[in-house]
Tab-separated table of C-alpha atoms in Angstrom:
chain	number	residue	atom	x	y	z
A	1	UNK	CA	27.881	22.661	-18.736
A	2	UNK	CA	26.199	20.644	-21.291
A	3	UNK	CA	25.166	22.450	-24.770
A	4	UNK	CA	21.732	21.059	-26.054
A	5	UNK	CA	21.100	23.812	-28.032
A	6	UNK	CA	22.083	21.482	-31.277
A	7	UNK	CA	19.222	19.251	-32.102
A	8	UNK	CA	20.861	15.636	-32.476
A	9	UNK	CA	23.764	15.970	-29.510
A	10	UNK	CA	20.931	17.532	-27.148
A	11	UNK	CA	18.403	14.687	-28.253
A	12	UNK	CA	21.441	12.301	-27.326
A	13	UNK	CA	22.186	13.814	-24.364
A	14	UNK	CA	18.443	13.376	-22.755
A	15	UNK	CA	18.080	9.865	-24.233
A	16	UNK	CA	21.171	9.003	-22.480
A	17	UNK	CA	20.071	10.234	-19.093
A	18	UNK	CA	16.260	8.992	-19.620
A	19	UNK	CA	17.621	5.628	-20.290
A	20	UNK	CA	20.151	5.677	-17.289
A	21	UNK	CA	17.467	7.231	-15.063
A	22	UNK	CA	15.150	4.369	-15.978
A	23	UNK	CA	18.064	1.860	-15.277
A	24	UNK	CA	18.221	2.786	-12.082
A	25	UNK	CA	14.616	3.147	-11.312
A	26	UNK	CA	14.886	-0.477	-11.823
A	27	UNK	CA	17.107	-1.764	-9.752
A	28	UNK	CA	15.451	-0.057	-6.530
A	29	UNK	CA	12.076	-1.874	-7.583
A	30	UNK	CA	13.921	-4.930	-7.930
A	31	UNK	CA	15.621	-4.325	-4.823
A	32	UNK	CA	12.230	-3.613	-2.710
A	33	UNK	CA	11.024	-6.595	-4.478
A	34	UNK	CA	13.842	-8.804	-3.549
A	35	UNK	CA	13.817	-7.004	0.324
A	36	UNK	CA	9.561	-7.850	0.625
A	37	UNK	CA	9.987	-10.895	-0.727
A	38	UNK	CA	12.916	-11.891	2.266
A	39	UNK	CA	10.644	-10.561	4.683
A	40	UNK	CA	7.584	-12.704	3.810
A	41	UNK	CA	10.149	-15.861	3.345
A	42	UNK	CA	11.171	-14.793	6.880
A	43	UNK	CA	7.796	-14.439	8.412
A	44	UNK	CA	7.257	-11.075	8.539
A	45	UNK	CA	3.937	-8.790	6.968
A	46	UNK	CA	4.394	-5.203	5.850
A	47	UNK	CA	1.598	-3.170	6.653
A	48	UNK	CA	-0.248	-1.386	9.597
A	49	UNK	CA	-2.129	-3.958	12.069
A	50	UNK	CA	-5.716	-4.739	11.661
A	51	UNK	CA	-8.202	-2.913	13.888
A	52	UNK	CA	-10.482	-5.233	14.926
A	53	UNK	CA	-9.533	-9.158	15.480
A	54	UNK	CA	-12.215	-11.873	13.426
A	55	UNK	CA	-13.802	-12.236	16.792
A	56	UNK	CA	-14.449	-8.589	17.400
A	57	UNK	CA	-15.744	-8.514	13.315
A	58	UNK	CA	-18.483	-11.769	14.766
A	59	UNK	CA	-19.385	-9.838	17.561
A	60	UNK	CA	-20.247	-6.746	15.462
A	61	UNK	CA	-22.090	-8.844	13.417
A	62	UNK	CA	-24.374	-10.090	16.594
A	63	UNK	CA	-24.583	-6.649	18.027
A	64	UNK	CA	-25.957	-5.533	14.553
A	65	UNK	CA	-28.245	-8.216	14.012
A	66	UNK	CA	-29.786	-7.549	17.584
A	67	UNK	CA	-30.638	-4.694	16.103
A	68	UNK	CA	-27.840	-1.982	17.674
A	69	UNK	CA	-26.502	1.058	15.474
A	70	UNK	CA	-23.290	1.510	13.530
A	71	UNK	CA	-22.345	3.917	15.934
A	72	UNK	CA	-23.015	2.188	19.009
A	73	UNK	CA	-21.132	-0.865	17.911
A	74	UNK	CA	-18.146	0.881	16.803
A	75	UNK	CA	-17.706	3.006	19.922
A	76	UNK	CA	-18.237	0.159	21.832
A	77	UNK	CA	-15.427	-1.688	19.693
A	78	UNK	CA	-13.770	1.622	20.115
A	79	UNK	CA	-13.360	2.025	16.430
A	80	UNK	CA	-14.886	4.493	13.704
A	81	UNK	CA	-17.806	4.140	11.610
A	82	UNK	CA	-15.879	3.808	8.993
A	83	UNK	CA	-13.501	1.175	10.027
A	84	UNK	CA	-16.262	-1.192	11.251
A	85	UNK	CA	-17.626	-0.609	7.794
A	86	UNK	CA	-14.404	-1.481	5.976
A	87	UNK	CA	-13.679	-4.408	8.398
A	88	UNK	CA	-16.930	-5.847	8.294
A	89	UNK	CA	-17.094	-5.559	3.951
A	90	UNK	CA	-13.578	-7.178	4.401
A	91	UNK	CA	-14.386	-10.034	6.103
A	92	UNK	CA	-17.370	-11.208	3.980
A	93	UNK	CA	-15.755	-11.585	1.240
């Protein structure tokens, strides 16, 4: 059992554990970095797939220039709202 009760050896103490907890804290960034970074070099993307493909994103863009709804084109795309929103703000900028 450690005694921090006395003012310096406790402040010591803490310091000594912040400083190794922050050590380590950055060797597993550095490690995901290094472990991403492989992956890309290799080929490979992190993240979940996209929902809807560029050409389902133009056809969106027809159906809703023809004058369709939100909600028709995205259950015909058999997406949400929401992600027809987010794909089609996506891919105009």
């Amino acid at each position: 059992m450690l005694d921090t009760s006395d003012d310096m050896c406790g402040e010591l103490i803490f310091t000594v554990f912040a400083a190794i907890a922050k050590f380590q804290r950055q060797q597993i960034v550095k490690g995901t970095r290094e472990g991403l970074d492989a992956a890309r070099a290799r080929g490979r993307v992190g993240g979940r797939p996209r929902a809807l493909t560029s050409e389902q994103i133009a056809d969106a863009r027809i159906l809703l220039g023809a004058g369709q709804t939100g909600t028709a084109v995205a259950a015909k795309l058999r997406v949400s709202r929401w992600t027809l929103s987010r794909a089609l703000d996506t891919a105009s900028r």
